GROMACS .gro file of C-alpha atoms in nm:
model
  456
    1MET     CA    1  10.579   6.578  11.622
    2SER     CA    2  10.934   6.478  11.722
    3TYR     CA    3  11.062   6.371  12.061
    4ILE     CA    4  11.407   6.344  12.209
    5SER     CA    5  11.586   6.031  12.122
    6GLU     CA    6  11.888   5.875  12.301
    7GLU     CA    7  12.113   6.015  12.027
    8ASP     CA    8  11.963   6.363  12.077
    9GLU     CA    9  12.019   6.334  12.452
   10ASP     CA   10  12.384   6.243  12.407
   11GLY     CA   11  12.425   6.540  12.159
   12LEU     CA   12  12.279   6.773  12.421
   13ILE     CA   13  12.504   6.634  12.693
   14ASN     CA   14  12.814   6.678  12.483
   15SER     CA   15  12.713   7.021  12.357
   16GLY     CA   16  12.773   7.187  12.696
   17ILE     CA   17  12.531   7.473  12.634
   18VAL     CA   18  12.172   7.525  12.712
   19LEU     CA   19  12.043   7.759  12.443
   20SER     CA   20  12.160   7.545  12.154
   21THR     CA   21  12.105   7.634  11.799
   22VAL     CA   22  11.962   7.420  11.512
   23SER     CA   23  12.168   7.175  11.318
   24PRO     CA   24  12.334   7.314  10.994
   25SER     CA   25  12.109   7.091  10.770
   26ARG     CA   26  11.786   7.208  10.936
   27GLU     CA   27  11.919   7.573  10.939
   28MET     CA   28  11.970   7.555  10.566
   29SER     CA   29  11.620   7.424  10.509
   30HIS     CA   30  11.489   7.740  10.677
   31ARG     CA   31  11.699   7.988  10.489
   32ARG     CA   32  11.510   8.002  10.161
   33THR     CA   33  11.167   8.089  10.307
   34GLY     CA   34  11.035   8.251  10.614
   35THR     CA   35  11.038   8.590  10.783
   36GLY     CA   36  11.329   8.811  10.852
   37SER     CA   37  11.418   8.998  11.172
   38TRP     CA   38  11.167   9.277  11.115
   39GLY     CA   39  10.890   9.037  11.001
   40THR     CA   40  10.940   8.843  11.316
   41ILE     CA   41  10.934   9.165  11.531
   42PHE     CA   42  10.607   9.270  11.357
   43LEU     CA   43  10.455   8.921  11.426
   44MET     CA   44  10.546   8.937  11.797
   45ILE     CA   45  10.444   9.295  11.844
   46ASN     CA   46  10.100   9.238  11.665
   47ALA     CA   47  10.056   8.918  11.876
   48THR     CA   48  10.126   9.119  12.196
   49LEU     CA   49   9.956   9.450  12.164
   50GLY     CA   50   9.590   9.386  12.170
   51ALA     CA   51   9.278   9.444  12.372
   52GLY     CA   52   9.493   9.520  12.689
   53LEU     CA   53   9.611   9.840  12.537
   54LEU     CA   54   9.285  10.016  12.599
   55ASN     CA   55   9.270   9.895  12.952
   56PHE     CA   56   9.612  10.015  13.060
   57PRO     CA   57   9.526  10.372  13.168
   58GLU     CA   58   9.268  10.215  13.402
   59ALA     CA   59   9.541   9.973  13.524
   60PHE     CA   60   9.765  10.257  13.598
   61ASP     CA   61   9.482  10.410  13.815
   62LYS     CA   62   9.409  10.088  13.992
   63SER     CA   63   9.770  10.003  14.062
   64GLY     CA   64   9.803  10.306  14.280
   65GLY     CA   65  10.032  10.525  14.064
   66VAL     CA   66  10.246  10.580  13.763
   67ALA     CA   67  10.571  10.467  13.926
   68THR     CA   68  10.418  10.159  14.052
   69ALA     CA   69  10.280  10.060  13.715
   70ILE     CA   70  10.599  10.115  13.531
   71ILE     CA   71  10.831   9.939  13.786
   72ALA     CA   72  10.579   9.635  13.781
   73GLN     CA   73  10.597   9.611  13.420
   74LEU     CA   74  10.980   9.631  13.413
   75PHE     CA   75  10.994   9.359  13.674
   76PHE     CA   76  10.770   9.114  13.483
   77LEU     CA   77  10.936   9.219  13.143
   78VAL     CA   78  11.254   9.050  13.247
   79PHE     CA   79  11.088   8.723  13.298
   80ILE     CA   80  10.865   8.759  13.004
   81THR     CA   81  11.152   8.814  12.761
   82THR     CA   82  11.352   8.537  12.912
   83THR     CA   83  11.073   8.281  12.885
   84LEU     CA   84  11.010   8.364  12.516
   85VAL     CA   85  11.368   8.265  12.450
   86ILE     CA   86  11.332   7.957  12.657
   87LEU     CA   87  11.034   7.852  12.463
   88ALA     CA   88  11.219   7.912  12.129
   89ASN     CA   89  11.509   7.699  12.250
   90CYS     CA   90  11.278   7.414  12.357
   91GLY     CA   91  11.131   7.413  12.009
   92ASP     CA   92  11.487   7.365  11.894
   93VAL     CA   93  11.551   7.078  12.133
   94THR     CA   94  11.233   6.889  12.051
   95ASP     CA   95  11.232   6.983  11.683
   96THR     CA   96  10.865   7.102  11.711
   97THR     CA   97  10.686   7.407  11.585
   98THR     CA   98  10.410   7.459  11.861
   99MET     CA   99  10.416   7.511  12.234
  100GLN     CA  100  10.223   7.189  12.311
  101GLY     CA  101  10.444   7.000  12.083
  102ALA     CA  102  10.764   7.120  12.274
  103PHE     CA  103  10.588   7.059  12.609
  104ALA     CA  104  10.501   6.704  12.506
  105GLY     CA  105  10.847   6.640  12.370
  106LEU     CA  106  11.007   6.736  12.693
  107CYS     CA  107  10.730   6.613  12.949
  108GLY     CA  108  10.599   6.312  12.775
  109GLN     CA  109  10.300   6.227  12.542
  110LYS     CA  110  10.043   6.252  12.816
  111SER     CA  111  10.122   6.620  12.880
  112LEU     CA  112  10.021   6.701  12.510
  113PHE     CA  113   9.655   6.693  12.604
  114PHE     CA  114   9.677   6.922  12.911
  115CYS     CA  115   9.882   7.184  12.722
  116GLY     CA  116   9.688   7.154  12.414
  117ILE     CA  117   9.362   7.216  12.598
  118CYS     CA  118   9.507   7.527  12.767
  119VAL     CA  119   9.632   7.676  12.447
  120ALA     CA  120   9.290   7.601  12.273
  121ILE     CA  121   9.085   7.766  12.557
  122TYR     CA  122   9.312   8.066  12.586
  123SER     CA  123   9.315   8.116  12.211
  124PHE     CA  124   8.948   8.082  12.191
  125GLY     CA  125   8.896   8.336  12.473
  126CYS     CA  126   9.131   8.587  12.294
  127CYS     CA  127   8.938   8.556  11.964
  128VAL     CA  128   8.616   8.631  12.141
  129THR     CA  129   8.772   8.928  12.314
  130PHE     CA  130   8.890   9.062  11.975
  131LEU     CA  131   8.552   9.039  11.814
  132ILE     CA  132   8.393   9.206  12.123
  133VAL     CA  133   8.635   9.498  12.096
  134ILE     CA  134   8.567   9.531  11.718
  135GLY     CA  135   8.197   9.554  11.803
  136ASP     CA  136   8.261   9.820  12.067
  137GLN     CA  137   8.452  10.041  11.830
  138PHE     CA  138   8.187  10.036  11.556
  139ASP     CA  139   7.911  10.106  11.809
  140ARG     CA  140   8.099  10.409  11.908
  141VAL     CA  141   8.142  10.532  11.545
  142PHE     CA  142   7.773  10.475  11.460
  143ALA     CA  143   7.639  10.630  11.776
  144THR     CA  144   7.848  10.937  11.718
  145TYR     CA  145   7.753  10.996  11.360
  146PHE     CA  146   7.397  10.833  11.331
  147GLY     CA  147   7.241  10.889  11.670
  148MET     CA  148   7.181  10.698  11.970
  149ASP     CA  149   6.910  10.472  11.801
  150TYR     CA  150   7.144  10.370  11.520
  151CYS     CA  151   7.092  10.002  11.589
  152HIS     CA  152   6.729  10.009  11.487
  153THR     CA  153   6.871  10.035  11.134
  154TRP     CA  154   6.956   9.674  11.056
  155TYR     CA  155   7.261   9.741  10.851
  156LEU     CA  156   7.414   9.946  11.136
  157SER     CA  157   7.341   9.704  11.414
  158ARG     CA  158   7.624   9.551  11.612
  159THR     CA  159   7.536   9.199  11.513
  160PHE     CA  160   7.530   9.266  11.145
  161ILE     CA  161   7.844   9.489  11.133
  162THR     CA  162   8.056   9.251  11.351
  163CYS     CA  163   7.957   8.961  11.135
  164LEU     CA  164   8.018   9.143  10.792
  165THR     CA  165   8.349   9.296  10.889
  166SER     CA  166   8.480   8.974  11.041
  167VAL     CA  167   8.390   8.766  10.734
  168ILE     CA  168   8.544   9.015  10.502
  169PHE     CA  169   8.864   9.112  10.693
  170ILE     CA  170   8.941   8.811  10.931
  171LEU     CA  171   8.823   8.496  10.781
  172PRO     CA  172   9.036   8.531  10.462
  173LEU     CA  173   9.344   8.556  10.681
  174SER     CA  174   9.258   8.260  10.885
  175PHE     CA  175   9.329   7.972  10.640
  176PHE     CA  176   9.711   8.008  10.602
  177LYS     CA  177   9.919   7.701  10.685
  178ARG     CA  178  10.223   7.900  10.800
  179LEU     CA  179  10.237   8.198  11.045
  180ASP     CA  180  10.484   8.397  10.825
  181ALA     CA  181  10.211   8.456  10.581
  182LEU     CA  182  10.069   8.699  10.815
  183ASN     CA  183  10.377   8.928  10.872
  184TYR     CA  184  10.235   9.189  10.613
  185ALA     CA  185   9.915   9.216  10.789
  186SER     CA  186  10.103   9.238  11.123
  187SER     CA  187  10.295   9.538  10.996
  188ILE     CA  188   9.958   9.718  10.921
  189GLY     CA  189   9.829   9.633  11.275
  190CYS     CA  190  10.152   9.798  11.420
  191VAL     CA  191  10.104  10.105  11.212
  192THR     CA  192   9.742  10.153  11.342
  193ILE     CA  193   9.872  10.129  11.698
  194ILE     CA  194  10.118  10.408  11.643
  195TYR     CA  195   9.821  10.626  11.540
  196VAL     CA  196   9.624  10.540  11.844
  197ILE     CA  197   9.920  10.617  12.074
  198TRP     CA  198   9.963  10.954  11.904
  199LEU     CA  199   9.594  11.029  11.954
  200ILE     CA  200   9.603  10.955  12.331
  201ILE     CA  201   9.908  11.174  12.380
  202TYR     CA  202   9.738  11.454  12.174
  203GLU     CA  203   9.407  11.418  12.386
  204SER     CA  204   9.604  11.440  12.704
  205LEU     CA  205   9.792  11.750  12.600
  206ASP     CA  206   9.469  11.915  12.478
  207HIS     CA  207   9.300  11.834  12.804
  208HIS     CA  208   9.577  12.025  12.984
  209LYS     CA  209   9.406  12.341  12.872
  210LEU     CA  210   9.159  12.252  13.137
  211PRO     CA  211   9.234  12.229  13.509
  212SER     CA  212   9.494  11.952  13.569
  213LYS     CA  213   9.380  11.626  13.712
  214PRO     CA  214   9.539  11.473  14.013
  215VAL     CA  215   9.730  11.142  13.965
  216HIS     CA  216   9.921  10.919  14.205
  217ILE     CA  217  10.281  10.839  14.170
  218TRP     CA  218  10.299  10.572  14.441
  219PRO     CA  219  10.014  10.362  14.596
  220GLU     CA  220   9.837  10.441  14.912
  221GLU     CA  221   9.841  10.071  15.003
  222PRO     CA  222  10.110   9.816  14.900
  223THR     CA  223   9.849   9.565  14.791
  224GLN     CA  224   9.727   9.790  14.509
  225VAL     CA  225  10.012   9.683  14.298
  226LEU     CA  226   9.848   9.343  14.257
  227GLN     CA  227   9.573   9.504  14.069
  228ILE     CA  228   9.803   9.558  13.756
  229VAL     CA  229   9.923   9.187  13.749
  230PRO     CA  230   9.619   9.039  13.563
  231ILE     CA  231   9.645   9.318  13.295
  232ILE     CA  232  10.018   9.272  13.247
  233CYS     CA  233   9.991   8.899  13.210
  234PHE     CA  234   9.704   8.937  12.957
  235ALA     CA  235   9.870   9.232  12.776
  236TYR     CA  236  10.218   9.085  12.731
  237GLN     CA  237  10.111   8.720  12.660
  238CYS     CA  238  10.245   8.626  12.322
  239HIS     CA  239  10.420   8.306  12.434
  240MET     CA  240  10.174   8.074  12.249
  241THR     CA  241  10.308   8.220  11.931
  242ALA     CA  242  10.674   8.207  12.027
  243ILE     CA  243  10.763   7.874  11.899
  244PRO     CA  244  10.549   7.899  11.577
  245THR     CA  245  10.702   8.235  11.511
  246TYR     CA  246  11.059   8.105  11.564
  247ALA     CA  247  10.986   7.811  11.337
  248CYS     CA  248  10.899   8.053  11.050
  249MET     CA  249  11.217   8.260  11.076
  250LYS     CA  250  11.436   8.258  10.764
  251ASP     CA  251  11.744   8.248  10.966
  252ARG     CA  252  11.651   8.035  11.256
  253LYS     CA  253  11.888   8.099  11.531
  254ILE     CA  254  11.843   8.160  11.907
  255GLU     CA  255  12.055   8.469  11.894
  256LYS     CA  256  11.845   8.624  11.611
  257PHE     CA  257  11.520   8.534  11.801
  258THR     CA  258  11.653   8.682  12.117
  259TYR     CA  259  11.715   9.006  11.944
  260CYS     CA  260  11.369   9.014  11.795
  261ALA     CA  261  11.211   8.926  12.132
  262VAL     CA  262  11.404   9.198  12.317
  263ILE     CA  263  11.320   9.468  12.055
  264SER     CA  264  10.950   9.350  12.054
  265MET     CA  265  10.913   9.362  12.427
  266VAL     CA  266  11.078   9.697  12.463
  267ILE     CA  267  10.843   9.852  12.205
  268CYS     CA  268  10.546   9.697  12.369
  269PHE     CA  269  10.660   9.838  12.703
  270PHE     CA  270  10.691  10.191  12.577
  271ALA     CA  271  10.356  10.159  12.405
  272TYR     CA  272  10.168  10.035  12.710
  273SER     CA  273  10.343  10.282  12.930
  274ILE     CA  274  10.278  10.584  12.707
  275VAL     CA  275   9.916  10.495  12.676
  276GLY     CA  276   9.883  10.414  13.036
  277TYR     CA  277  10.036  10.744  13.162
  278PHE     CA  278   9.884  10.990  12.921
  279GLY     CA  279   9.539  10.821  12.952
  280TYR     CA  280   9.565  10.824  13.333
  281ALA     CA  281   9.676  11.190  13.323
  282THR     CA  282   9.375  11.290  13.100
  283PHE     CA  283   9.109  11.182  13.346
  284GLY     CA  284   9.271  11.160  13.685
  285ILE     CA  285   9.242  10.937  13.991
  286GLY     CA  286   8.930  10.728  14.005
  287LYS     CA  287   8.788  10.864  13.677
  288VAL     CA  288   8.972  10.648  13.407
  289PRO     CA  289   8.719  10.442  13.191
  290SER     CA  290   8.786  10.086  13.129
  291ASP     CA  291   8.816  10.163  12.756
  292ILE     CA  292   9.024  10.478  12.721
  293LEU     CA  293   8.868  10.574  12.388
  294GLN     CA  294   8.530  10.561  12.536
  295GLY     CA  295   8.628  10.844  12.766
  296TYR     CA  296   8.653  11.104  12.494
  297THR     CA  297   8.358  11.319  12.410
  298ASP     CA  298   8.454  11.502  12.091
  299LYS     CA  299   8.326  11.390  11.753
  300SER     CA  300   8.641  11.466  11.565
  301THR     CA  301   8.774  11.285  11.256
  302THR     CA  302   9.106  11.195  11.424
  303LEU     CA  303   8.919  11.029  11.708
  304THR     CA  304   8.707  10.830  11.474
  305ILE     CA  305   9.011  10.716  11.273
  306ALA     CA  306   9.167  10.591  11.598
  307ILE     CA  307   8.849  10.393  11.688
  308ILE     CA  308   8.847  10.226  11.356
  309ALA     CA  309   9.222  10.177  11.383
  310ILE     CA  310   9.163   9.964  11.689
  311ALA     CA  311   8.913   9.744  11.494
  312VAL     CA  312   9.180   9.702  11.223
  313LYS     CA  313   9.434   9.604  11.477
  314ASN     CA  314   9.211   9.326  11.599
  315PHE     CA  315   9.147   9.214  11.246
  316THR     CA  316   9.512   9.142  11.205
  317THR     CA  317   9.567   8.984  11.541
  318TYR     CA  318   9.288   8.746  11.543
  319PRO     CA  319   9.423   8.523  11.269
  320ILE     CA  320   9.750   8.481  11.452
  321VAL     CA  321   9.574   8.365  11.777
  322LEU     CA  322   9.346   8.136  11.579
  323TYR     CA  323   9.652   7.971  11.425
  324CYS     CA  324   9.774   7.861  11.753
  325GLY     CA  325   9.438   7.742  11.874
  326ARG     CA  326   9.375   7.546  11.554
  327ASP     CA  327   9.722   7.374  11.579
  328ALA     CA  328   9.645   7.279  11.941
  329ILE     CA  329   9.308   7.114  11.835
  330LEU     CA  330   9.491   6.931  11.539
  331ASN     CA  331   9.756   6.805  11.780
  332LEU     CA  332   9.487   6.684  12.020
  333PHE     CA  333   9.346   6.460  11.745
  334GLY     CA  334   9.682   6.346  11.627
  335LYS     CA  335   9.703   6.576  11.322
  336ASP     CA  336   9.959   6.863  11.231
  337VAL     CA  337   9.953   7.165  11.025
  338ASP     CA  338  10.033   6.959  10.708
  339CYS     CA  339   9.702   6.774  10.733
  340HIS     CA  340   9.438   6.787  10.449
  341PHE     CA  341   9.311   7.142  10.368
  342ILE     CA  342   8.947   7.022  10.435
  343ILE     CA  343   9.036   6.948  10.795
  344ARG     CA  344   9.192   7.295  10.853
  345PHE     CA  345   8.918   7.455  10.676
  346ALA     CA  346   8.635   7.283  10.877
  347ILE     CA  347   8.812   7.365  11.215
  348THR     CA  348   8.862   7.724  11.114
  349ILE     CA  349   8.498   7.771  11.012
  350ILE     CA  350   8.354   7.609  11.333
  351TRP     CA  351   8.612   7.810  11.540
  352PHE     CA  352   8.521   8.139  11.373
  353THR     CA  353   8.150   8.081  11.387
  354LEU     CA  354   8.149   7.985  11.771
  355CYS     CA  355   8.357   8.287  11.846
  356LEU     CA  356   8.133   8.524  11.650
  357VAL     CA  357   7.816   8.376  11.828
  358ILE     CA  358   7.968   8.428  12.174
  359ALA     CA  359   8.091   8.760  12.091
  360ILE     CA  360   7.756   8.887  11.989
  361LEU     CA  361   7.584   8.737  12.288
  362VAL     CA  362   7.839   8.842  12.563
  363PRO     CA  363   7.900   9.225  12.539
  364ASP     CA  364   8.128   9.257  12.854
  365ILE     CA  365   8.486   9.143  12.841
  366ALA     CA  366   8.603   9.249  13.180
  367PRO     CA  367   8.531   8.927  13.355
  368LEU     CA  368   8.680   8.737  13.065
  369ILE     CA  369   9.010   8.932  13.074
  370ASN     CA  370   9.043   8.881  13.451
  371MET     CA  371   8.988   8.499  13.420
  372MET     CA  372   9.218   8.471  13.117
  373GLY     CA  373   9.485   8.650  13.308
  374SER     CA  374   9.543   8.345  13.526
  375LEU     CA  375   9.596   8.123  13.223
  376SER     CA  376   9.824   8.395  13.071
  377ALA     CA  377  10.053   8.365  13.373
  378ALA     CA  378  10.076   7.986  13.320
  379PHE     CA  379  10.190   8.045  12.962
  380ILE     CA  380  10.440   8.314  13.076
  381PHE     CA  381  10.588   8.143  13.369
  382VAL     CA  382  10.481   7.788  13.461
  383PHE     CA  383  10.501   7.614  13.115
  384PRO     CA  384  10.845   7.771  13.025
  385GLY     CA  385  10.981   7.689  13.370
  386ILE     CA  386  10.873   7.334  13.343
  387CYS     CA  387  11.040   7.313  12.989
  388LEU     CA  388  11.356   7.473  13.098
  389PHE     CA  389  11.379   7.226  13.391
  390GLN     CA  390  11.327   6.933  13.169
  391SER     CA  391  11.568   7.045  12.893
  392ILE     CA  392  11.842   7.089  13.156
  393LEU     CA  393  11.785   6.740  13.288
  394TYR     CA  394  11.812   6.598  12.922
  395LYS     CA  395  12.124   6.790  12.872
  396ASP     CA  396  12.289   6.722  13.199
  397PRO     CA  397  12.117   6.458  13.409
  398SER     CA  398  12.383   6.459  13.681
  399LEU     CA  399  12.398   6.845  13.690
  400TYR     CA  400  12.769   6.841  13.646
  401LEU     CA  401  12.801   7.202  13.537
  402ASN     CA  402  12.743   7.484  13.772
  403LYS     CA  403  12.554   7.679  13.509
  404ASP     CA  404  12.313   7.388  13.479
  405ARG     CA  405  12.250   7.384  13.853
  406PHE     CA  406  12.183   7.747  13.843
  407LEU     CA  407  11.942   7.722  13.560
  408ILE     CA  408  11.759   7.432  13.747
  409ILE     CA  409  11.724   7.667  14.050
  410PHE     CA  410  11.585   7.942  13.810
  411ALA     CA  411  11.346   7.716  13.649
  412ILE     CA  412  11.210   7.605  13.982
  413LEU     CA  413  11.178   7.975  14.086
  414LEU     CA  414  11.012   8.062  13.763
  415THR     CA  415  10.753   7.785  13.788
  416ALA     CA  416  10.696   7.878  14.162
  417MET     CA  417  10.651   8.241  14.076
  418GLY     CA  418  10.417   8.142  13.795
  419ALA     CA  419  10.188   7.932  14.029
  420PHE     CA  420  10.176   8.216  14.277
  421VAL     CA  421  10.085   8.476  14.002
  422CYS     CA  422   9.828   8.235  13.874
  423GLY     CA  423   9.667   8.196  14.217
  424VAL     CA  424   9.663   8.558  14.281
  425VAL     CA  425   9.507   8.647  13.941
  426PHE     CA  426   9.240   8.362  13.964
  427THR     CA  427   9.151   8.473  14.321
  428GLU     CA  428   9.105   8.832  14.208
  429ALA     CA  429   8.896   8.716  13.920
  430LEU     CA  430   8.669   8.517  14.141
  431GLN     CA  431   8.631   8.808  14.386
  432ASP     CA  432   8.536   9.052  14.107
  433LEU     CA  433   8.276   8.805  13.982
  434GLN     CA  434   8.121   8.780  14.327
  435LYS     CA  435   8.120   9.149  14.397
  436LYS     CA  436   7.793   9.344  14.381
  437PRO     CA  437   7.831   9.711  14.290
  438LEU     CA  438   7.727   9.926  14.590
  439GLN     CA  439   7.677  10.222  14.360
  440ARG     CA  440   7.625  10.312  13.995
  441PRO     CA  441   7.941  10.222  13.805
  442LEU     CA  442   8.163  10.507  13.686
  443VAL     CA  443   8.041  10.649  13.360
  444THR     CA  444   8.259  10.924  13.193
  445GLY     CA  445   8.302  11.092  12.856
  446PHE     CA  446   8.119  10.938  12.570
  447LYS     CA  447   7.923  10.679  12.774
  448ALA     CA  448   7.807  10.967  13.002
  449GLN     CA  449   7.645  11.130  12.690
  450LEU     CA  450   7.472  10.803  12.590
  451GLY     CA  451   7.265  10.764  12.899
  452THR     CA  452   7.002  10.490  12.844
  453SER     CA  453   6.919  10.573  12.486
  454LEU     CA  454   7.186  10.359  12.325
  455CYS     CA  455   7.042  10.033  12.197
  456THR     CA  456   7.299   9.748  12.184
   0.00000   0.00000   0.00000
């Protein structure tokens, strides 16, 4: 891990720019190996599009309407994309390859522990979520084709299938030392998402043969828009992987990364919005299931492929998140990614095993997503805001340039907005945990057919 020296400070002051690029010598060292623009885009999309995709139709419903959800996404997307570039630039300034390394390089050694703990906790929670989603998809397939008592057959049970598929498809991808080794797997994950989006559009158009379902365009109450904030923060959070992804680029330049970040976020916006709108339109107000695929009742092959595609997508995303969490743990113990293979192997195995055990014992991810939404807001707003503030002070301690004064104000606003969003999301998560359902929860589609005969 490198920190800013006095010579680096002088260089930053004399450069007169904020989003500086790497030095020619370091740039040349990264030209021979690494990911190109499309590989970087695939990595970012795969890290972003995850479990939140299936919850977006319900988020459209809870937010009060289609227009509200789309406008809220666009508003946050400006800051989300900006902070990705800020983090990549901070990786340049501090010459580090992880978020916790950049944060410590700008804010001091003591901040490494705090940021590293946050990254490790969030990464671990995401990995658990991926495994739970994988188990849900296989449950759906087996219940459809083998009957409601399928889990009495040991080799079809959720525990066995989740363990077997995770060991076969996830574990081998979890030992790589560099993130760019996963760009081919990420491209497969992106292709599977395209199929899922097509299926949701097809199901919505097919449902239009029936009486149309009512949907809201605008909310009845202004506060309803806050309901989508946790989902947006959880769904668009790929900021932990921003610096490692940037470090693995073949042509490591801020301009290149900015292009990749913009393209990736625009693609994710359209993916989430399409799934959200067509899923919402399929079921109507107040009838959208938390997992959109669970709302469909047909037993077609096309739906089965989509369910399996979601599992494949999580197979390819899990190793990316594990990479960030493992690096955070290594940094907490004073190690880095170049440490001995045995250490990386041991941490990976322990991490994977704990995630698997918890995913099997905890079948409901709704509270987990709500709680993690608060930490997502910190990664999206608070940490980048603090890093931008510190990098500007290193470059121009006297704030001589008007541009630097503006960026300092922007960093303060970014951090304040992040603190507000964290508070809102955390408060909503606590309220959801304390609520006691007054009536039976909404059951639609496939789950309505299951009744109480499904053994899980």
